[in-house]
N, CA, C and O atoms as a DFTB+ gen file, in Angstrom:
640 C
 N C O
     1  1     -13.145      34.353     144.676
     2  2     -12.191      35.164     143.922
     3  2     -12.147      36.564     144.542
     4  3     -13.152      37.260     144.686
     5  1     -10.992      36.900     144.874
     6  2     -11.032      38.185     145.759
     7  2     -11.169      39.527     144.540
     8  3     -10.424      39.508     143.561
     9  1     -11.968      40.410     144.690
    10  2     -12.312      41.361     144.024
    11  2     -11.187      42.666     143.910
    12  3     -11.067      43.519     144.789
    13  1     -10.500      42.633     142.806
    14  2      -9.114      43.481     142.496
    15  2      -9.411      44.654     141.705
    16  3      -8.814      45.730     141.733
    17  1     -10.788      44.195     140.720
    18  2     -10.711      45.244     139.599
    19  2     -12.028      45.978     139.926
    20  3     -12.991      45.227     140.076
    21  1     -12.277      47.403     140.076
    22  2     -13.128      48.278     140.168
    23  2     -12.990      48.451     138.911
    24  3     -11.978      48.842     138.331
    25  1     -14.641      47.982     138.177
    26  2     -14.952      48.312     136.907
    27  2     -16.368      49.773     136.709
    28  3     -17.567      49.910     136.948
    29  1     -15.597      50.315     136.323
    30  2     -16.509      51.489     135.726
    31  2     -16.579      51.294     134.189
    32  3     -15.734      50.733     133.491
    33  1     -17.915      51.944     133.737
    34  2     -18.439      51.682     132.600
    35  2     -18.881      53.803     132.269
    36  3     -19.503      54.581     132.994
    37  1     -18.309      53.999     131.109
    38  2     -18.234      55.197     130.557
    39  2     -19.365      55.283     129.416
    40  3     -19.221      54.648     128.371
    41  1     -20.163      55.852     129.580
    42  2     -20.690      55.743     128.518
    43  2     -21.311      54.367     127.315
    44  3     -21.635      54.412     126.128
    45  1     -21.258      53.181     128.380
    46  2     -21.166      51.825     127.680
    47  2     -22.221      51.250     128.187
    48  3     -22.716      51.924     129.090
    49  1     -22.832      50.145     127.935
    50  2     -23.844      49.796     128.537
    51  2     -23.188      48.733     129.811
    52  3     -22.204      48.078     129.468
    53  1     -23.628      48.569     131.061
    54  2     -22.982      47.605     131.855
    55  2     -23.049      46.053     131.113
    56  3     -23.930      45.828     130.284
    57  1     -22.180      45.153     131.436
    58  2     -22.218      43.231     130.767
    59  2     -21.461      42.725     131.563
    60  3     -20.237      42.845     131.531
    61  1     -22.329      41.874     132.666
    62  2     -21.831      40.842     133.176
    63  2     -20.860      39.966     132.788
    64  3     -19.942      39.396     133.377
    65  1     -21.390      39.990     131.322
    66  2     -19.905      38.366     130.747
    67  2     -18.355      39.622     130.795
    68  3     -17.250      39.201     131.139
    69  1     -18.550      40.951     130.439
    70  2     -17.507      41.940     130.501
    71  2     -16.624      41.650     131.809
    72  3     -15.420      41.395     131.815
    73  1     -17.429      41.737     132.852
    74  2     -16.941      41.606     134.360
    75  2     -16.611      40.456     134.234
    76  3     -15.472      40.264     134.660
    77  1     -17.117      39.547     133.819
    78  2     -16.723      38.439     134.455
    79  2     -14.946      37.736     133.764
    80  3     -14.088      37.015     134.273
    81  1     -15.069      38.391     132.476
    82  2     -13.540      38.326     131.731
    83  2     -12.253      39.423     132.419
    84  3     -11.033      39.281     132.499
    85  1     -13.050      40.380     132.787
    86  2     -12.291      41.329     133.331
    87  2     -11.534      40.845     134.826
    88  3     -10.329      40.911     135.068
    89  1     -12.659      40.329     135.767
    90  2     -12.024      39.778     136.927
    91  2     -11.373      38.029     136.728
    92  3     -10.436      37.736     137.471
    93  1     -11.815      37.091     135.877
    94  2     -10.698      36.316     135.531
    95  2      -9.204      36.799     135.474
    96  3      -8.263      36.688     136.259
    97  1      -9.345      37.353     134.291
    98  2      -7.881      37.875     133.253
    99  2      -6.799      38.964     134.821
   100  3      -5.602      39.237     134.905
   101  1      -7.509      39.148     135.383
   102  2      -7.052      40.734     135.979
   103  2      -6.488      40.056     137.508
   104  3      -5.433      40.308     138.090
   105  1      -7.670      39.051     137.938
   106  2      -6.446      37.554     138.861
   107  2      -5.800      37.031     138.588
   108  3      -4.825      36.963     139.336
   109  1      -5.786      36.523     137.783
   110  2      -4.565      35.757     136.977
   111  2      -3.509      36.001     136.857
   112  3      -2.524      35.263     136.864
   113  1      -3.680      37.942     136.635
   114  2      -2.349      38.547     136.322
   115  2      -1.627      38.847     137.965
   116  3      -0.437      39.146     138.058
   117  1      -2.463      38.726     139.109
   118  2      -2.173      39.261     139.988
   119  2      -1.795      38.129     140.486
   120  3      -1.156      38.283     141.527
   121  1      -1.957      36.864     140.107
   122  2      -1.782      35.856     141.116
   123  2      -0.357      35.499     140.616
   124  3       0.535      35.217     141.416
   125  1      -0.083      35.527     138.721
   126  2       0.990      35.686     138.217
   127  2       2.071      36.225     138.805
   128  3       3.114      35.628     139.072
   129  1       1.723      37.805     139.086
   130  2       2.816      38.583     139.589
   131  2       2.938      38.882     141.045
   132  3       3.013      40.030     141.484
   133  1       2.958      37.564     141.935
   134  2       2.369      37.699     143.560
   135  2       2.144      38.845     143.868
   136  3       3.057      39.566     144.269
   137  1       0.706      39.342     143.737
   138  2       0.377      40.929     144.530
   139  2      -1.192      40.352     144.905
   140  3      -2.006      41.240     145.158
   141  1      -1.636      39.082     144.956
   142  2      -2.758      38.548     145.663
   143  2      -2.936      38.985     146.628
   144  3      -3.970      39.611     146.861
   145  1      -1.807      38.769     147.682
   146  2      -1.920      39.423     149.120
   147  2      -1.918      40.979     149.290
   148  3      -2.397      41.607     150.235
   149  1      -1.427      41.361     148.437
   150  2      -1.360      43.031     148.325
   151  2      -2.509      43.391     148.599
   152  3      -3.385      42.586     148.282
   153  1      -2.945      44.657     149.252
   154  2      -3.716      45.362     148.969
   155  2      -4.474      46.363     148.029
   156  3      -5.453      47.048     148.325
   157  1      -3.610      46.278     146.475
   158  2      -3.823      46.901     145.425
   159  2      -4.978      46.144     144.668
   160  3      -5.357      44.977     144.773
   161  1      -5.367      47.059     143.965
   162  2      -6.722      46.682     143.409
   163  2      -6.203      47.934     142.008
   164  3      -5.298      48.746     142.201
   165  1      -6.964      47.847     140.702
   166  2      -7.004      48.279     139.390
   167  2      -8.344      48.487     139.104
   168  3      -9.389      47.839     139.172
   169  1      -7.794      50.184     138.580
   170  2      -9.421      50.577     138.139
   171  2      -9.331      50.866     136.559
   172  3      -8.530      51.377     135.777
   173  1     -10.699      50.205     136.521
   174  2     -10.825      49.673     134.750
   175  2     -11.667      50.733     134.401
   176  3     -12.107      51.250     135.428
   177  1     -12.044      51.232     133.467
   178  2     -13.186      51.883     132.638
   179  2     -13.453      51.631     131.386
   180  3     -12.895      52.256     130.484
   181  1     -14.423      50.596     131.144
   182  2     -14.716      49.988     129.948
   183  2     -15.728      51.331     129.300
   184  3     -16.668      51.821     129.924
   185  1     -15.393      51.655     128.272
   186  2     -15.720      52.698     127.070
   187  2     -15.817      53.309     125.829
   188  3     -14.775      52.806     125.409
   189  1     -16.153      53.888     125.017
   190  2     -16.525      54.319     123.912
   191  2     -15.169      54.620     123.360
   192  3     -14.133      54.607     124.025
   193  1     -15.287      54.953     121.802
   194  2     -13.934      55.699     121.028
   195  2     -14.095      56.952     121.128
   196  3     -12.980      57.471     121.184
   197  1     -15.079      57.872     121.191
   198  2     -15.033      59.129     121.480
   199  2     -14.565      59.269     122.859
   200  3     -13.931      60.317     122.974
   201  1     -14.651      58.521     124.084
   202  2     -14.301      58.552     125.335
   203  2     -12.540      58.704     125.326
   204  3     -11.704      59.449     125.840
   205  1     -12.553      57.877     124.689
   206  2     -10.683      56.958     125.092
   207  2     -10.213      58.104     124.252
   208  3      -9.458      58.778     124.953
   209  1     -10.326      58.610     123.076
   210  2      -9.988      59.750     121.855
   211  2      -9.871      60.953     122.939
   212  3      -8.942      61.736     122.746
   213  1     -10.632      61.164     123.952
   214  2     -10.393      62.698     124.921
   215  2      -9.943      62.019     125.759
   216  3      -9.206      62.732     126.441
   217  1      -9.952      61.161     126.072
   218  2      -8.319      60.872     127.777
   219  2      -7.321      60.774     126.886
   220  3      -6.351      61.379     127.343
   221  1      -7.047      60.233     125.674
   222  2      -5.998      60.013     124.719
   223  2      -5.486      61.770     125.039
   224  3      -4.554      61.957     125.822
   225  1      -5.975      62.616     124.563
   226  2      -6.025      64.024     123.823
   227  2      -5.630      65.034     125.348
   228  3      -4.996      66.086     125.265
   229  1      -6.142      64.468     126.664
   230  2      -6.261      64.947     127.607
   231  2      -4.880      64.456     128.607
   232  3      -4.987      64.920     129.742
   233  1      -4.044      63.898     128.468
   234  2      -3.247      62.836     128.999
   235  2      -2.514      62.726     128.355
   236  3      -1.560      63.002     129.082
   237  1      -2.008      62.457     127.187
   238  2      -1.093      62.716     126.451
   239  2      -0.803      62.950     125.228
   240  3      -0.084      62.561     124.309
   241  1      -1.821      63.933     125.581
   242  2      -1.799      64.704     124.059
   243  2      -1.756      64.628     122.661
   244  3      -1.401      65.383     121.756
   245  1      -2.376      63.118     122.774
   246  2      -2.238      62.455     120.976
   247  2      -4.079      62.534     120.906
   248  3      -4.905      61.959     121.615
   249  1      -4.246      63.377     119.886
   250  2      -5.780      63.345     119.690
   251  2      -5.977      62.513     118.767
   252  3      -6.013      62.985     117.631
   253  1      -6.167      61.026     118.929
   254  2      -6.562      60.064     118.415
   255  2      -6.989      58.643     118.987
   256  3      -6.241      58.025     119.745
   257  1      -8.490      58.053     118.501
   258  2      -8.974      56.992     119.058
   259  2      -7.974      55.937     119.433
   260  3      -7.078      55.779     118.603
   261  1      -7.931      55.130     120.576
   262  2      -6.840      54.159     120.618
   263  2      -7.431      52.574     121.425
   264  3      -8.600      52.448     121.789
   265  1      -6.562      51.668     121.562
   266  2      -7.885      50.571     122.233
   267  2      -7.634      50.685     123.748
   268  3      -8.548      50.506     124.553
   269  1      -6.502      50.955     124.084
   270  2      -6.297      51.025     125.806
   271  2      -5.160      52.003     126.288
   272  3      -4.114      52.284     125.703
   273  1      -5.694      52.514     127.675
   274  2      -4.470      53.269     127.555
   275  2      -4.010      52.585     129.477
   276  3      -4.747      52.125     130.349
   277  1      -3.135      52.729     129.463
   278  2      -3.055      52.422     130.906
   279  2      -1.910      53.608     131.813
   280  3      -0.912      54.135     131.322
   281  1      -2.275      53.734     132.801
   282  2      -2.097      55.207     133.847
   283  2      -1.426      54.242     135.258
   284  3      -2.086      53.842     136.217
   285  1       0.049      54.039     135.023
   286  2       0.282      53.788     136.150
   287  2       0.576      54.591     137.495
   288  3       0.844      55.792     137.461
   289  1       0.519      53.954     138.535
   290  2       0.804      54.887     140.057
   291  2       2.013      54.677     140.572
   292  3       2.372      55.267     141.591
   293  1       2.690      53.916     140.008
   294  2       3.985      53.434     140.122
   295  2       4.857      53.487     139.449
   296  3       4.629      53.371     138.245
   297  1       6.153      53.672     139.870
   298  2       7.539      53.154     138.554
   299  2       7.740      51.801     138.889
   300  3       7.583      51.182     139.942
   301  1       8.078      51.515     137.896
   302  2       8.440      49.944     138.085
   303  2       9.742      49.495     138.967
   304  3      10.074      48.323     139.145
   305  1      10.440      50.685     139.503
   306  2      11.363      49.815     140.491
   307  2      10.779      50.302     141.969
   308  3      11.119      49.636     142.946
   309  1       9.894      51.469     142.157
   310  2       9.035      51.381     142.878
   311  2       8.068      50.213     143.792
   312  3       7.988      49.779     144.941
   313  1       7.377      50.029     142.374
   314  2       6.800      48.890     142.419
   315  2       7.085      47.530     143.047
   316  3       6.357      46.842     143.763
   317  1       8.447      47.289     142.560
   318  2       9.157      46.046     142.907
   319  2       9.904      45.969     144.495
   320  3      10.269      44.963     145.103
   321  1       9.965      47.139     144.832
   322  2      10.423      47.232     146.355
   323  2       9.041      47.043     146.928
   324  3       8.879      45.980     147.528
   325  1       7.786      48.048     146.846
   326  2       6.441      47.135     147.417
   327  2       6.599      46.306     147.745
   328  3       6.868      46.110     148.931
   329  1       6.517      45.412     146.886
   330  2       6.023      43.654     146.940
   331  2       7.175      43.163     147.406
   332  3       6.749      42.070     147.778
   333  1       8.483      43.144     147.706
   334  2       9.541      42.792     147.431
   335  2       9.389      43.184     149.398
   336  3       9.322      42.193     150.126
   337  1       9.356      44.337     149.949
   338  2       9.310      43.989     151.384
   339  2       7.820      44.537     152.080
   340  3       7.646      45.261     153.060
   341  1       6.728      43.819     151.065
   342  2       5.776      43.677     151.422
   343  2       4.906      44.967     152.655
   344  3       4.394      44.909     153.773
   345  1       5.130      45.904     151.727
   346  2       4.719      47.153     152.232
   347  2       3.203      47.585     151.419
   348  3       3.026      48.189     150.360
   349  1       2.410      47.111     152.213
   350  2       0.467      46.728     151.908
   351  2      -0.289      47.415     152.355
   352  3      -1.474      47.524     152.038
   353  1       0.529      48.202     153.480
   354  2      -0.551      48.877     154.831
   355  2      -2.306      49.270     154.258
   356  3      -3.358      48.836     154.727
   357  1      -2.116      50.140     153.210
   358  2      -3.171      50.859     152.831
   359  2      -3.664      50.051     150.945
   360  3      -3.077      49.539     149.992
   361  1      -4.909      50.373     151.308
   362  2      -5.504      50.038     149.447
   363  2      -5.068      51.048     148.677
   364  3      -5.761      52.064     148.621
   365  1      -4.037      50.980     148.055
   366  2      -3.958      51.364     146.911
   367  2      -4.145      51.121     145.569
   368  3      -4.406      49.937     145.355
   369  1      -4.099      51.899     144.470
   370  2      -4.464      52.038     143.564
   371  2      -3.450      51.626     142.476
   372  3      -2.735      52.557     142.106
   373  1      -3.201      50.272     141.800
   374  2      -2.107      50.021     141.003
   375  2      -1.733      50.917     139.877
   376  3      -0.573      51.225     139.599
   377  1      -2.928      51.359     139.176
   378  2      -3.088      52.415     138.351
   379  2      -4.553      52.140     137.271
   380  3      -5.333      51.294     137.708
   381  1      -4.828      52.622     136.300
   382  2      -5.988      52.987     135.636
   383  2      -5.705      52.287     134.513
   384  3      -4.548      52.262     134.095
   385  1      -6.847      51.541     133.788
   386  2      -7.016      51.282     132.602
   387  2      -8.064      51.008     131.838
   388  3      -8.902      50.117     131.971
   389  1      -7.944      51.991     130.871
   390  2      -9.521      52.444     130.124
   391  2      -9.148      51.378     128.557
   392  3      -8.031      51.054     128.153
   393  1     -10.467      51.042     127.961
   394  2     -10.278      49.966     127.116
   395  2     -11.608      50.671     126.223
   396  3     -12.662      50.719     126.857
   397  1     -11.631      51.132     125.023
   398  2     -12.526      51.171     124.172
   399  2     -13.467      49.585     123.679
   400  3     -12.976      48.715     122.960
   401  1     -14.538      49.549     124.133
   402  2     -14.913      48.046     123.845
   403  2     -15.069      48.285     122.097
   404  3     -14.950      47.289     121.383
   405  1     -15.269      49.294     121.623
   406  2     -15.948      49.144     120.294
   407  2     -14.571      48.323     119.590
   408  3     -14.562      47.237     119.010
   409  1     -13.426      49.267     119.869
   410  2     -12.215      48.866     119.551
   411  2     -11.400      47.224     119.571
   412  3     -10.548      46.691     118.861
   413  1     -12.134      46.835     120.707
   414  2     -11.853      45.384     121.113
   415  2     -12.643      44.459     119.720
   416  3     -12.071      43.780     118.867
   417  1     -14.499      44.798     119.918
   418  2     -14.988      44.574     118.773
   419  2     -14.044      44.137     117.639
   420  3     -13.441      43.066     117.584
   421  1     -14.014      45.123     116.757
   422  2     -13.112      45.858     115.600
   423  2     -12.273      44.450     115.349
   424  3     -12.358      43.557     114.506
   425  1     -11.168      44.767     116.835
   426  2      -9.607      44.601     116.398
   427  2      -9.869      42.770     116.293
   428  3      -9.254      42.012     115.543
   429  1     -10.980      42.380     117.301
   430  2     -11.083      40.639     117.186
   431  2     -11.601      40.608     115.969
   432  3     -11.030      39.693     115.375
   433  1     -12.580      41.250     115.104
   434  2     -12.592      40.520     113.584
   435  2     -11.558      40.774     112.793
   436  3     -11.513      40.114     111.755
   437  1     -10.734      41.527     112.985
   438  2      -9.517      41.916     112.469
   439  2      -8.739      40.829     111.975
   440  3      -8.675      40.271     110.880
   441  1      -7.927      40.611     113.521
   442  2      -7.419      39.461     113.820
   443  2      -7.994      37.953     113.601
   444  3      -7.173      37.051     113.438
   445  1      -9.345      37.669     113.595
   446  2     -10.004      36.666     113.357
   447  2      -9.869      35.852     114.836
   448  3      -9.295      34.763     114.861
   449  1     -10.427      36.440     116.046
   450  2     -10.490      35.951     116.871
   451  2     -11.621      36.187     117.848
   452  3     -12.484      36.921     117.366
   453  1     -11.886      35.745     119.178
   454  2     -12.831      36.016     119.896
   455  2     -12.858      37.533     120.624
   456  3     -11.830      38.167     120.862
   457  1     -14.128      37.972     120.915
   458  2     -14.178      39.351     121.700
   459  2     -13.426      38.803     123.045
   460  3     -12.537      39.576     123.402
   461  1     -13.556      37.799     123.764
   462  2     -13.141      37.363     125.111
   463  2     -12.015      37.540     124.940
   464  3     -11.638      38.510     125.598
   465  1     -10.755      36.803     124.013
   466  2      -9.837      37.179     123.368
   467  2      -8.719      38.501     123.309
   468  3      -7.591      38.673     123.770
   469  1      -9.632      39.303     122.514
   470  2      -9.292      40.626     122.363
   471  2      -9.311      41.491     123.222
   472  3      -8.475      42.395     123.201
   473  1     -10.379      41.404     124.284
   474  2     -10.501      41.954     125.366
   475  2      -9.832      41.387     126.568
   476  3      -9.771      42.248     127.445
   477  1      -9.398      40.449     126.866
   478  2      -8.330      39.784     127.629
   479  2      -6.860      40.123     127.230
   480  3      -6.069      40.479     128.103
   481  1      -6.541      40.034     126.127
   482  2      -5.344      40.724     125.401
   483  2      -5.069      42.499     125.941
   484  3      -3.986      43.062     126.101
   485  1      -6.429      43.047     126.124
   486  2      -6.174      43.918     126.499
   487  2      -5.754      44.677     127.550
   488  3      -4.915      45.577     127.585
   489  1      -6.660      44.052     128.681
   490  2      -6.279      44.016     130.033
   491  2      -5.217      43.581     130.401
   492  3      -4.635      44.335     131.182
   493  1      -4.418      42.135     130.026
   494  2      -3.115      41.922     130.089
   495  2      -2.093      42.473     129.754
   496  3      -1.047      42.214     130.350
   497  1      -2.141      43.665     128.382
   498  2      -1.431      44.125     127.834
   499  2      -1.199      45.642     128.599
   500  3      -0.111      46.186     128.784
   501  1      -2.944      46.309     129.098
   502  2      -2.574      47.257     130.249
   503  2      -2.329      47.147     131.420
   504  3      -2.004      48.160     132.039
   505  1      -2.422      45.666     132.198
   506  2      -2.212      45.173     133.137
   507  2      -0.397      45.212     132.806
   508  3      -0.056      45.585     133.928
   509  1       0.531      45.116     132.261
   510  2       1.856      45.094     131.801
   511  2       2.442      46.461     132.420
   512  3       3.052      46.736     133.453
   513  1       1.968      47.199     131.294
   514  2       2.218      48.846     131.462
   515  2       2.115      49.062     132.846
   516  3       3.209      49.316     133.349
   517  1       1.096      49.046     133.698
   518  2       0.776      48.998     134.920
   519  2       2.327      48.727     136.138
   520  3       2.733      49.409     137.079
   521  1       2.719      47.712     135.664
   522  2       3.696      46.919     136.115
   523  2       5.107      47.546     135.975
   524  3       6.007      47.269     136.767
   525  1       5.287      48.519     134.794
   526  2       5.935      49.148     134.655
   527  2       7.485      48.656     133.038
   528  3       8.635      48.855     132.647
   529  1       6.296      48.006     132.804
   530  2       6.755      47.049     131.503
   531  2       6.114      48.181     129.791
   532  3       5.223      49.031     129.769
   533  1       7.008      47.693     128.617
   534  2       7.175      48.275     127.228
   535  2       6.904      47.964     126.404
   536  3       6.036      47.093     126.354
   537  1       7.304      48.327     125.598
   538  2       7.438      47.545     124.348
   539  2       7.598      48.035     122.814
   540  3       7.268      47.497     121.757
   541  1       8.159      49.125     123.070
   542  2       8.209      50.263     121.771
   543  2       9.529      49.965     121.531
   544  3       9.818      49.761     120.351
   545  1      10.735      49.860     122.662
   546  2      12.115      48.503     122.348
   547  2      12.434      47.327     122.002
   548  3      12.611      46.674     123.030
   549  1      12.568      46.828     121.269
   550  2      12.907      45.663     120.865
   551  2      12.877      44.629     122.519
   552  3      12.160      43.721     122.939
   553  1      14.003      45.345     123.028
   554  2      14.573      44.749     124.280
   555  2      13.574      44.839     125.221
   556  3      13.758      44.096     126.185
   557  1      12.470      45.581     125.257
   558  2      11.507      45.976     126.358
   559  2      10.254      44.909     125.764
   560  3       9.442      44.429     126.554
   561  1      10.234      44.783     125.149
   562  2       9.250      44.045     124.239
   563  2       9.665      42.585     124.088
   564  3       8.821      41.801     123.655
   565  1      10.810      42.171     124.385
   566  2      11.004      40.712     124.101
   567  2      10.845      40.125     126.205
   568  3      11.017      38.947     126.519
   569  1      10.557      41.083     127.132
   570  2      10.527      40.906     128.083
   571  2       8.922      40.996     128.491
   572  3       8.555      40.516     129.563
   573  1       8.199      41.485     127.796
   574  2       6.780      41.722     128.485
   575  2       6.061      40.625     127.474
   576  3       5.383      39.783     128.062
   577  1       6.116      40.526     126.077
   578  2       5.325      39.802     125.191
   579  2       5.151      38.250     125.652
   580  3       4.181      37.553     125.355
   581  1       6.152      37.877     126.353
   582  2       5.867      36.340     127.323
   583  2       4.913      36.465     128.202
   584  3       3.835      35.873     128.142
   585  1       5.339      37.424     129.269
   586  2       4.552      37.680     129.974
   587  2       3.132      37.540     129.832
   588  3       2.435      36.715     130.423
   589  1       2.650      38.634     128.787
   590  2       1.003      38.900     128.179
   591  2       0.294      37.303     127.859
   592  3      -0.793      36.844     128.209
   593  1       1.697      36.547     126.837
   594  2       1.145      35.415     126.419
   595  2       1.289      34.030     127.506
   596  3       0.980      32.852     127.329
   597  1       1.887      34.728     128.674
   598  2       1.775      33.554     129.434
   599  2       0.467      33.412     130.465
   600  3       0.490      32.455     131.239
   601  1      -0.359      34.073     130.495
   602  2      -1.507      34.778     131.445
   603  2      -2.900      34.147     130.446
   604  3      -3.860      33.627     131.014
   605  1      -2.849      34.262     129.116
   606  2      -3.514      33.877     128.233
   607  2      -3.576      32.697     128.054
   608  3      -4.658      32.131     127.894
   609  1      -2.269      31.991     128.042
   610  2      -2.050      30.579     127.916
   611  2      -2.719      29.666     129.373
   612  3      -3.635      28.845     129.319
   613  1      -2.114      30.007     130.368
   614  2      -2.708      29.781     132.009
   615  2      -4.345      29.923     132.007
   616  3      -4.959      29.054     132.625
   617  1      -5.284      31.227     131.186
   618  2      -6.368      30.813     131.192
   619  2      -7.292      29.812     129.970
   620  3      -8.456      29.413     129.942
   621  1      -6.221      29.679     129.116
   622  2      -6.389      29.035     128.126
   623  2      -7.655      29.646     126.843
   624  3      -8.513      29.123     126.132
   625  1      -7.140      31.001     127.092
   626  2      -8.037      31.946     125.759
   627  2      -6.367      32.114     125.077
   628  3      -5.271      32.547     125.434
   629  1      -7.150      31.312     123.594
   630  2      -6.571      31.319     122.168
   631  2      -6.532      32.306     121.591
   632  3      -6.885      33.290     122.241
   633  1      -6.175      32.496     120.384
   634  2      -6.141      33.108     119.413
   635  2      -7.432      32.841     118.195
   636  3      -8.081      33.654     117.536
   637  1      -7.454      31.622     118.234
   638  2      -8.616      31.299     117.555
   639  2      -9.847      31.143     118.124
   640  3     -10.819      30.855     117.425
């Protein structure tokens, strides 16, 4: 499995089973959206609610805990010329995505589902943003929500 996601850990304790959901979910999406061959790689920072609450506060200015935020390097029609005439030369950086684990916690008993789950949901969901995808539109949102659930479905993490 070719290594895409540079995982940093903030304040969290390091977890192998973490990595190991993180680089599933995070190929999948890449193999999804042909950028395998790319030279881009995604940097993760698995972390605290006081952490994500000051990049929240620091970045865009909403001072409040949240479960992920994602920092793309791209616009999305940017993006799509990349891959589109396969312009790789150098490793770049797709963009950033920080994930409160406590939050993941939380939101899977919430929901009544697994941490693998919730935390796969997440990465897919900042893996989206990344891409240059929405969802605060109706119309932007009926285009990415397949997406998220088709990556989930392919690794076959449920809901239940």
């Amino acid at each position: 499995m070719k290594q895409i996601a540079q995982i940093e850990y903030l304040d969290v304790e390091k977890n192998d089973n973490y990595e190991e959901i993180v680089n599933k979910v995070i190929n999948e999406c890449f193999l999804e959206e042909n950028l395998l061959n790319t030279n881009m790689y995604i940097s993760i920072t698995l972390t605290n609610p006081e952490n994500i609450r000051n990049i929240n506060k620091e970045y865009r200015n909403i001072d409040k805990e949240t479960d992920v935020l994602s920092f793309p390097m791209f616009e999305k029609d940017e993006l799509q010329a990349i891959i589109k005439d396969n312009e790789y030369e150098v490793n770049d950086v797709l963009g950033d995505i920080v994930i409160s684990l406590e939050k993941v916690k939380e939101q899977a008993i919430e929901y009544g589902h697994s941490f693998e789950r919730e935390l796969a949901y997440m990465l897919v969901h900042g893996f989206y943003h990344l891409m240059g995808y929405d969802h605060i539109e109706e119309k932007d949102k009926v285009l990415m929500r397949p997406k998220e659930e088709k990556i989930l479905q392919n690794l076959n993490i449920t809901r239940i």
